[in-house]
Short mmCIF file of C-alpha atoms in Angstrom, two decimals:
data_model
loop_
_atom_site.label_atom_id
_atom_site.label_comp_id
_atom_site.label_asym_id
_atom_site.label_seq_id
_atom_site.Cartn_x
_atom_site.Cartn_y
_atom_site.Cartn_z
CA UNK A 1 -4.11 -11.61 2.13
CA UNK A 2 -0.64 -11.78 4.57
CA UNK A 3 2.44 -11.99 2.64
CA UNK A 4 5.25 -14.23 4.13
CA UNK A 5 6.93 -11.52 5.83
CA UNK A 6 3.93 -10.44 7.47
CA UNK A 7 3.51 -13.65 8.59
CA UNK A 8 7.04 -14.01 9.63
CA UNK A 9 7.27 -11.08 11.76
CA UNK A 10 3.70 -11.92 13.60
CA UNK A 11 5.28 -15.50 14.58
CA UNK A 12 8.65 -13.72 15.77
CA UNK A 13 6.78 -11.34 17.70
CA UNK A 14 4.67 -13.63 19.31
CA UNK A 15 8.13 -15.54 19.86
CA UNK A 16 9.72 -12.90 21.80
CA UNK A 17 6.61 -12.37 23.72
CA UNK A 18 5.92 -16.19 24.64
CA UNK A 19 10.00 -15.92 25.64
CA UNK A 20 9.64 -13.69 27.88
CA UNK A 21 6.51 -14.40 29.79
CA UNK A 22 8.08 -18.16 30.16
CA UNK A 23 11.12 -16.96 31.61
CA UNK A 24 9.14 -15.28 33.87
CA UNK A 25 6.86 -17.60 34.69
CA UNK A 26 9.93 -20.86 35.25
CA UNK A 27 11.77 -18.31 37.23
CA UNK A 28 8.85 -17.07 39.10
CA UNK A 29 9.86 -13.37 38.07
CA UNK A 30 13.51 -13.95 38.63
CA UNK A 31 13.38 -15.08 42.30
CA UNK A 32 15.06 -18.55 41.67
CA UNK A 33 17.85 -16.22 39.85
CA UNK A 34 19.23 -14.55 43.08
CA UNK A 35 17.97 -12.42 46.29
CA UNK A 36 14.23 -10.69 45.31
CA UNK A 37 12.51 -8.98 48.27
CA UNK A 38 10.02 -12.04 49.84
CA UNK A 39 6.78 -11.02 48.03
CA UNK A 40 7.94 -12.27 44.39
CA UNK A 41 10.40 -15.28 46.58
CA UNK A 42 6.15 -16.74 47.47
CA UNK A 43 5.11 -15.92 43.71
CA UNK A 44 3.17 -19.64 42.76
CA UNK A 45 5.46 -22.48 41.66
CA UNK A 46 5.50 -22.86 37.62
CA UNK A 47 2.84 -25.24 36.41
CA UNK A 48 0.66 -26.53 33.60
CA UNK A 49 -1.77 -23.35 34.35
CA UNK A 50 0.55 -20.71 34.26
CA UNK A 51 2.04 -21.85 31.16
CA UNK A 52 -1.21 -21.53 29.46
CA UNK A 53 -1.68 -17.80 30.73
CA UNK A 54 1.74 -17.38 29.53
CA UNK A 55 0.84 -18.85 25.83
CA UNK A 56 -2.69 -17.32 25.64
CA UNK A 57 -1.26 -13.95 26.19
CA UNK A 58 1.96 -14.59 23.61
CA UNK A 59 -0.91 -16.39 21.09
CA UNK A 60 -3.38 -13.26 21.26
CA UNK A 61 -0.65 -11.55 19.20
CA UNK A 62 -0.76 -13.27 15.99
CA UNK A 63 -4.57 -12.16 15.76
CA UNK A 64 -3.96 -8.28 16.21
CA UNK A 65 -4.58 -7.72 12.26
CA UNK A 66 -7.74 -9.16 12.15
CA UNK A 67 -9.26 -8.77 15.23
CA UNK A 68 -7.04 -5.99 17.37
CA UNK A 69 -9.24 -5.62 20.31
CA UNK A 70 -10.49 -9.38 21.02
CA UNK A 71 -6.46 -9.81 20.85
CA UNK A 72 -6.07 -6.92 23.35
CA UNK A 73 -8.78 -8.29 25.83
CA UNK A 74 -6.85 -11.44 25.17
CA UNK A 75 -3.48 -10.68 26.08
CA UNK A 76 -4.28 -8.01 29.03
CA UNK A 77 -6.92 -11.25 30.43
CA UNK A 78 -4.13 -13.45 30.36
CA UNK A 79 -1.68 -11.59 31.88
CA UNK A 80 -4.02 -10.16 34.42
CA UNK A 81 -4.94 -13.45 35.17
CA UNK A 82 -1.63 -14.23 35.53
CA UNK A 83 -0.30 -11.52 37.53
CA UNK A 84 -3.37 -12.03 40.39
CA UNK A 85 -2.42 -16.02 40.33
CA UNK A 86 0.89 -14.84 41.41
CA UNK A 87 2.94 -15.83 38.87
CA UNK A 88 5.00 -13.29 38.78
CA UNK A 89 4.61 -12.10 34.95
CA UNK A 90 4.61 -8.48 35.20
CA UNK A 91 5.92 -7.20 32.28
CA UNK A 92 3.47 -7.22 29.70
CA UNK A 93 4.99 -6.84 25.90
CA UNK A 94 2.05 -8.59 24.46
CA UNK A 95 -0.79 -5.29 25.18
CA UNK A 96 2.00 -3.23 23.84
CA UNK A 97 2.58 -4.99 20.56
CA UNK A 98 -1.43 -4.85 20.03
CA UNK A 99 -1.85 -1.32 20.99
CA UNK A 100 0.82 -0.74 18.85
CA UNK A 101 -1.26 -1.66 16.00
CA UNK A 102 -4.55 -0.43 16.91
CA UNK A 103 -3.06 3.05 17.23
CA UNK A 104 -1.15 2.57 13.58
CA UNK A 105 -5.03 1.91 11.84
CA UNK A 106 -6.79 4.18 10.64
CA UNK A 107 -10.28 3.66 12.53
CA UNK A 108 -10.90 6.00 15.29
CA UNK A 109 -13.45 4.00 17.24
CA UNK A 110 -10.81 1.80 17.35
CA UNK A 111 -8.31 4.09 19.29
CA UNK A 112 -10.87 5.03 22.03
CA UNK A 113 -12.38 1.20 22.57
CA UNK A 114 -8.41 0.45 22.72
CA UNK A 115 -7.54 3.33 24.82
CA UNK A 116 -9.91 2.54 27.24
CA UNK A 117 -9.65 -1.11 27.51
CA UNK A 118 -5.40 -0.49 27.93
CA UNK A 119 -6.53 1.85 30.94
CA UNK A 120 -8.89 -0.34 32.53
CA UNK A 121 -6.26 -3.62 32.29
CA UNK A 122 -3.29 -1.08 33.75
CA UNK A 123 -5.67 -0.09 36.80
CA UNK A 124 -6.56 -3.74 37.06
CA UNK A 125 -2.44 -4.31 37.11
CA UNK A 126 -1.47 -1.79 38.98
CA UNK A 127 -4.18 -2.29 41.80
CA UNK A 128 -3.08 -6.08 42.05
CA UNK A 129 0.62 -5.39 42.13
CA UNK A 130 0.02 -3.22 45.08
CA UNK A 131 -1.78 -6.20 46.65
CA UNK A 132 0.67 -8.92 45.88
CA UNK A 133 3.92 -7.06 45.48
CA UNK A 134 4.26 -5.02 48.61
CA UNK A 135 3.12 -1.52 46.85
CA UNK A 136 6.05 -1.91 44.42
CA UNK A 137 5.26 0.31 41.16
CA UNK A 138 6.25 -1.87 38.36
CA UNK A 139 3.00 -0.96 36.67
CA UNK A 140 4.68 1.95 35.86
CA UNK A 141 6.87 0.21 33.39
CA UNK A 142 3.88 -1.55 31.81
CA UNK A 143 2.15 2.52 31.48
CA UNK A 144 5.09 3.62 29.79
CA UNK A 145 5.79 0.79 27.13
CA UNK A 146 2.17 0.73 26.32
CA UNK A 147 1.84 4.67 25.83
CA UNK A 148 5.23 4.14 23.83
CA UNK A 149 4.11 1.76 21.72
CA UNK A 150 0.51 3.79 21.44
CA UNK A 151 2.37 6.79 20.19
CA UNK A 152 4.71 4.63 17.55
CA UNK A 153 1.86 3.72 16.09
CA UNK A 154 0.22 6.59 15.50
CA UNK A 155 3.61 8.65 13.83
CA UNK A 156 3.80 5.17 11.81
CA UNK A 157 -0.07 6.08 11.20
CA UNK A 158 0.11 9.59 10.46
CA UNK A 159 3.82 8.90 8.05
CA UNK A 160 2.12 6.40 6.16
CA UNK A 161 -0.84 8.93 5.47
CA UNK A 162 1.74 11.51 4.15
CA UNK A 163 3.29 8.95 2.22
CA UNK A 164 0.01 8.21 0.37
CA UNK A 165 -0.29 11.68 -0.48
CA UNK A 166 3.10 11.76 -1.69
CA UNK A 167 2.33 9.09 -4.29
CA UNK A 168 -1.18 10.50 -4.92
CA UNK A 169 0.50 14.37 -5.77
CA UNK A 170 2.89 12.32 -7.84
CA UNK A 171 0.34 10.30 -9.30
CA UNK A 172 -1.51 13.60 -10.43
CA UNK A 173 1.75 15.34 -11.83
CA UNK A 174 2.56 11.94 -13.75
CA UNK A 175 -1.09 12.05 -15.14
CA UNK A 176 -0.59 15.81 -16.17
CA UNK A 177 2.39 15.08 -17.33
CA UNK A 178 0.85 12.48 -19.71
CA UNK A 179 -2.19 14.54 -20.80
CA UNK A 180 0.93 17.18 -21.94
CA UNK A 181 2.60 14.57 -24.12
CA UNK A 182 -0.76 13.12 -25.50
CA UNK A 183 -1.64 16.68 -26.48
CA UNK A 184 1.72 17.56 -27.98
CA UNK A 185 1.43 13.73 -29.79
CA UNK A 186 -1.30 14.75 -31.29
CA UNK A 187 -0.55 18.03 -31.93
CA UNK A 188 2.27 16.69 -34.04
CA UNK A 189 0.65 13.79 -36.03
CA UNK A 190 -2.44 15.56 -36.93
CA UNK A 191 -0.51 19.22 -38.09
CA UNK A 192 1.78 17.13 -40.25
CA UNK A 193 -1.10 15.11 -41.54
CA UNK A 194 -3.15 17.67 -42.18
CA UNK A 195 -0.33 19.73 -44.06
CA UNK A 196 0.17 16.68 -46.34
CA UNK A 197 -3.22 15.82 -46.78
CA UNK A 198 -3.87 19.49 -47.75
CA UNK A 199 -0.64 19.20 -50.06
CA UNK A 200 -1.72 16.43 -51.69
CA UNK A 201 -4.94 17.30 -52.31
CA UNK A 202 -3.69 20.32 -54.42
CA UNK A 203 -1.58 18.44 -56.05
CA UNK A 204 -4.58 16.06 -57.36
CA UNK A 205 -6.90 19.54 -58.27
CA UNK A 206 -3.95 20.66 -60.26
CA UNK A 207 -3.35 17.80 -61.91
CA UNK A 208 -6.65 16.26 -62.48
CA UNK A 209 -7.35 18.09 -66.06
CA UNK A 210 -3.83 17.15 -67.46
CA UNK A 211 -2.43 13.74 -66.01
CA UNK A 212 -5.45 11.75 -64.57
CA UNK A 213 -3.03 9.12 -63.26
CA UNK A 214 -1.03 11.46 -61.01
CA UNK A 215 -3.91 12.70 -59.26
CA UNK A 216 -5.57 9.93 -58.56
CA UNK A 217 -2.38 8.60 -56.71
CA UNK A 218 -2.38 11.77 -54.83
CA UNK A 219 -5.97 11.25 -53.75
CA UNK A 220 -4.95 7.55 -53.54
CA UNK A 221 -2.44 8.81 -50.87
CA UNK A 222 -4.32 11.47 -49.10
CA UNK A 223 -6.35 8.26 -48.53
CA UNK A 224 -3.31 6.28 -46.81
CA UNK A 225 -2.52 9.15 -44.71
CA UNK A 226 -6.21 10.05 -43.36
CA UNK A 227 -6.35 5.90 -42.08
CA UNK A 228 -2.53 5.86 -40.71
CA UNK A 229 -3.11 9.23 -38.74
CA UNK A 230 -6.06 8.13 -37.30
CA UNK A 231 -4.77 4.59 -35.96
CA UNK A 232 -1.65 6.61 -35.31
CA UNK A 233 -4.27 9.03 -33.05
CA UNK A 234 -6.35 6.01 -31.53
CA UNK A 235 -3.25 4.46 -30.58
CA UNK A 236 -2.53 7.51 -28.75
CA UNK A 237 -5.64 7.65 -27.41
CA UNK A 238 -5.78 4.21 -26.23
CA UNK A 239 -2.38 4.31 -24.24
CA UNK A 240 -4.77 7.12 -22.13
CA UNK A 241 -7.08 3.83 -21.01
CA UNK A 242 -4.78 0.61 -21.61
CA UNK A 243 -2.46 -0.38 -18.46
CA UNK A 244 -1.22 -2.76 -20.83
CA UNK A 245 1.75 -0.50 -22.26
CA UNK A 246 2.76 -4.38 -24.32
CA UNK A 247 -0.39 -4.39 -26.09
CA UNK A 248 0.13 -1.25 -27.80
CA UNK A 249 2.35 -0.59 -31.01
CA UNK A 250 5.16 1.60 -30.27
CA UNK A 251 5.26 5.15 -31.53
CA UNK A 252 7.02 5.88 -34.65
CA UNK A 253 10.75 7.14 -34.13
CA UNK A 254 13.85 7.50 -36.82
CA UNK A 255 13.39 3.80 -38.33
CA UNK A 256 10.25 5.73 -40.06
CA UNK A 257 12.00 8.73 -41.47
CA UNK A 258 12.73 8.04 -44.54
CA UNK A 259 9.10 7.30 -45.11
CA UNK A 260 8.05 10.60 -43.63
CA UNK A 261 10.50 12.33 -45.80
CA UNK A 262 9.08 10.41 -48.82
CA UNK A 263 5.51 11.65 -48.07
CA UNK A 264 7.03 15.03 -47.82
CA UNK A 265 8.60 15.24 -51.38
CA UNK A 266 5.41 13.16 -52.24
CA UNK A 267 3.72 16.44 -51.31
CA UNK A 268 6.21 18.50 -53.06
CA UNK A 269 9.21 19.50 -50.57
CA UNK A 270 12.34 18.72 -51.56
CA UNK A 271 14.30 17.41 -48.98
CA UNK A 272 17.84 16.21 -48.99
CA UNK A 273 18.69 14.30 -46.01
CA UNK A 274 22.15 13.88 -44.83
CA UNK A 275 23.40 11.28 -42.36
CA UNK A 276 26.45 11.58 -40.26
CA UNK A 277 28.33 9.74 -37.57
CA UNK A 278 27.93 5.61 -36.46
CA UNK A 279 24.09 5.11 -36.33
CA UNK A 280 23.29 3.50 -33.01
CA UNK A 281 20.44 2.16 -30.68
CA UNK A 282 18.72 4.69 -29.08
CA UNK A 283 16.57 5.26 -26.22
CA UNK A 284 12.20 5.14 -26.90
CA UNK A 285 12.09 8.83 -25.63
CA UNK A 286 14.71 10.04 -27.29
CA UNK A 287 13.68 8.14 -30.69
CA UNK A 288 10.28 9.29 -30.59
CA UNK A 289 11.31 12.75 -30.27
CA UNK A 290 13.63 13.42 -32.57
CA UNK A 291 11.12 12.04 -35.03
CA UNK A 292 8.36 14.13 -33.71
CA UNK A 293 11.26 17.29 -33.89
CA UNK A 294 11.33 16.46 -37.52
CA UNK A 295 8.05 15.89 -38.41
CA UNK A 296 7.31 18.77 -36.75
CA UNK A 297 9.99 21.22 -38.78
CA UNK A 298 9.39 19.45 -42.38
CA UNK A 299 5.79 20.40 -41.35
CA UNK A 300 6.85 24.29 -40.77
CA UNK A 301 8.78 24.04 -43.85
CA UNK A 302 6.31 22.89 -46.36
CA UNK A 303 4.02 25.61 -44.65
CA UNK A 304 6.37 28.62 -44.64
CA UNK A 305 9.24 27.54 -46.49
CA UNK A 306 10.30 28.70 -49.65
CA UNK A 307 12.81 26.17 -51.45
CA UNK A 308 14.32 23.10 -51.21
CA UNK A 309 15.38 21.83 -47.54
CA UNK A 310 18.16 20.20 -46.08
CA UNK A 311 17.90 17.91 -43.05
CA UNK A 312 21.28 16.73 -41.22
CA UNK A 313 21.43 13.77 -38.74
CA UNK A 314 24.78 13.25 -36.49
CA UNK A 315 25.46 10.42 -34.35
CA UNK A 316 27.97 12.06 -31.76
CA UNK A 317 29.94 10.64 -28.95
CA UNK A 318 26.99 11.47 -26.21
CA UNK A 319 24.05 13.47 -28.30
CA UNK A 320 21.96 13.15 -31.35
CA UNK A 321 21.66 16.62 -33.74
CA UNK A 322 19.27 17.49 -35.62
CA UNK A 323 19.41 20.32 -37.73
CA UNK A 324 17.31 22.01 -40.54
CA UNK A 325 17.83 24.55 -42.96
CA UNK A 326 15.69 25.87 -45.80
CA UNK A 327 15.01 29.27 -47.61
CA UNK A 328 12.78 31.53 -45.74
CA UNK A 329 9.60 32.82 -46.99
CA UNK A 330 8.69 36.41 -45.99
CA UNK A 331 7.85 36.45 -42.67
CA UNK A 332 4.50 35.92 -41.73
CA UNK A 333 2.56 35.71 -38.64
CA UNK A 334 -0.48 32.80 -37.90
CA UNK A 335 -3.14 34.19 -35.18
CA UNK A 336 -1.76 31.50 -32.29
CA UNK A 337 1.60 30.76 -34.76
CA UNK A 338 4.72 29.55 -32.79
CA UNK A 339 3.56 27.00 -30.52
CA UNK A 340 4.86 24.18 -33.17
CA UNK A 341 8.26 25.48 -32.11
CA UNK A 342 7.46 25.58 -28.81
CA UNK A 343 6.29 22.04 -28.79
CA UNK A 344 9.84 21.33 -30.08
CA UNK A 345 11.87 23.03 -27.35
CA UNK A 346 9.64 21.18 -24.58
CA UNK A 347 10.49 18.16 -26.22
CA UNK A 348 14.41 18.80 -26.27
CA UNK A 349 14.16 20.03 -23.07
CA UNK A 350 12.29 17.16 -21.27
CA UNK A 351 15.77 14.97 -22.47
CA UNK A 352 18.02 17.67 -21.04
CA UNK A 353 18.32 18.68 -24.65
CA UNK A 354 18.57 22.28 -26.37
CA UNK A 355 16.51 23.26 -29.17
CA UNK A 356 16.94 26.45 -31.16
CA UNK A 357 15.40 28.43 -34.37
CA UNK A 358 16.22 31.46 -35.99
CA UNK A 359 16.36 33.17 -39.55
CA UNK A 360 20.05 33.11 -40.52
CA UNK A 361 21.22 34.73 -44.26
CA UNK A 362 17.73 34.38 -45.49
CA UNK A 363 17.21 30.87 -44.42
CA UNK A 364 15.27 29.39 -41.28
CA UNK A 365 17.51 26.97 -38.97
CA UNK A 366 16.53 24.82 -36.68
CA UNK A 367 18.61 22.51 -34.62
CA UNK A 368 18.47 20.36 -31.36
CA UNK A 369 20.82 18.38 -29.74
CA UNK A 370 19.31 15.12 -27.79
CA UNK A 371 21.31 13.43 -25.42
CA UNK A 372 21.54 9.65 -25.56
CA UNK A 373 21.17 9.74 -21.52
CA UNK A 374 19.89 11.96 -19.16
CA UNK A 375 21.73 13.92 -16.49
CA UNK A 376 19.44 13.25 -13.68
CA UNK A 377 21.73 14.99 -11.36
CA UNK A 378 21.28 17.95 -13.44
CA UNK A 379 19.01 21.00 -12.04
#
């Protein structure tokens, strides 16, 4: 369907077509304006007729989107007809306008059926203009605005093809770029889940003999976290087929920590968490990650830790720090270990954020910074 502006530019070309052939036509190609040579001085008087050619070939304009060629044969007819009723309407903007957008579409038959209707209506012109107009060569003008406007159309043709491709590369990055984030999404939920299902499931074996009570509320919450990680994972999932972004829940971010730290000492980590600086609004990406940063390191700890950790949240002036510290267990290395951190980093990094982790006095540290706003001048 034609937008308004579409619309809007078809009536103001058609305008400045219909202008121009009627000044033409009341001036009888400009001879009533001052001294023309006598052949255009005998063009025919202005009448009823001519201003229909005149209209016909401005009118053929508007229909170039839906039916380009009938509007060619249209508007060369017209003027042809015109130009051999002497007239004196010779220059013929209306073909070019057409041609114009025959050349910009993307239908080949098109071009040639175009092509070689344009050539047969410029011999027609230029073999009556020899007739009428004393061998004068003003055909020569119509050639070169019509090859103009044939070539304009085809660089608008061939930029508007590149320009689709742009989107459609970007369109395939974005959609890598969102399979990476669903993996590492549920890469995170599921590891931490697991770990604190596993957790809590020892806990209950343990405890079952002696203190009944105890282990069924571990089982009981093994339970709770099996259902929340997998609507946490379908909602994942689902943003993979939903356009609707609104209809899904949003991803958990900071406001949830203190119940993922609960679940952790629930499991048996002892965490201490300490809060620094003027909590503050922060951005979804930058919320969700620095929840997923320390989901992902209370995960590491409860797996390779050795003690009691300490987590430490700071508000600064432009950044939000994270940082970690707990005892080190001997090191040990998992077949495919690391990528946890790794998952971590890329998640700092995507922020313009800096992530590091290293064994320091016999305790593992971890800690990020997150800016509050990206520096997209940066890189």
């Amino acid at each position: 369907m034609r937008t308004a502006r579409a619309i809007a530019i078809d009536l103001l070309l058609a305008g400045v077509v219909l202008l121009a052939g009627v000044v033409q036509w009341a001036t009888r190609n400009f001879a009533d304006l001052g001294p023309r040579p006598q052949p255009d001085a005998l063009a025919t008087a202005p009448d009823a007729l001519g201003l229909l050619l005149v209209t016909v070939a401005a009118a053929a304009v508007l229909l170039r989107r839906s039916v380009p060629l009938t509007a060619l044969a249209l508007t060369c007819g017209a003027s042809i007809a015109a130009l051999a009723l002497s007239y004196g309407v010779v220059v013929h903007l209306g073909p070019a306008i057409v041609l114009y957008e025959i050349a910009r579409r993307d239908i080949r038959w098109r071009w040639w059926a175009g092509g070689a209707l344009a050539t047969a209506s410029l011999t027609a012109i230029a073999v009556l203009e020899r007739g009428l107009l004393d061998a004068r060569a003003d055909f020569v003008i119509d050639a070169v605005i019509w090859a103009g406007a044939a070539v304009a159309g085809a660089w608008r043709r061939n930029a508007d093809a590149q320009d689709a491709e742009h989107r459609r590369q970007e369109q395939i990055e974005a959609a890598a770029d969102e399979r990476v984030r669903i993996a590492r999404e549920l890469h995170d939920s599921a590891g931490h889940a697991i770990t604190n299902i596993a957790a809590h499931a020892s806990v209950a074996r343990v405890l079952r003999p002696r203190d009944p009570e105890r282990a069924d509320a571990a089982v009981a919450t093994v339970e709770t976290l099996a259902h929340e990680t997998m609507a946490e994972i379908d909602e994942i999932v689902t943003a993979l087929r939903d356009d609707d972004e609104a209809a899904l829940r949003p991803l958990p971010g900071l406001g949830q920590l203190d119940d993922l730290v609960e679940r952790q000492r629930d499991a048996g980590l002892s965490v201490d968490v300490v809060r620094a600086g003027e909590p503050r609004s922060l951005a979804a990406s930058v919320d969700r990650a620095a929840y997923r940063i320390v989901q992902e390191a209370l995960t590491n700890a409860a797996r390779h830790g050795a003690g009691a950790t300490q987590l430490h949240v700071r508000y600064g002036e432009a950044a939000l720090e994270l940082e970690m510290v707990n005892p080190a267990a001997p090191a040990t290395r998992r077949h495919g270990g690391g990528r946890g951190i790794l998952g971590m980093r890329e998640r700092a990094t995507l922020l313009d954020g800096t992530l590091s982790a290293d064994h320091q006095d016999g305790s593992f540290v971890l800690h990020a910074t997150l800016p509050y706003e990206r520096d997209h001048h940066a890189g």
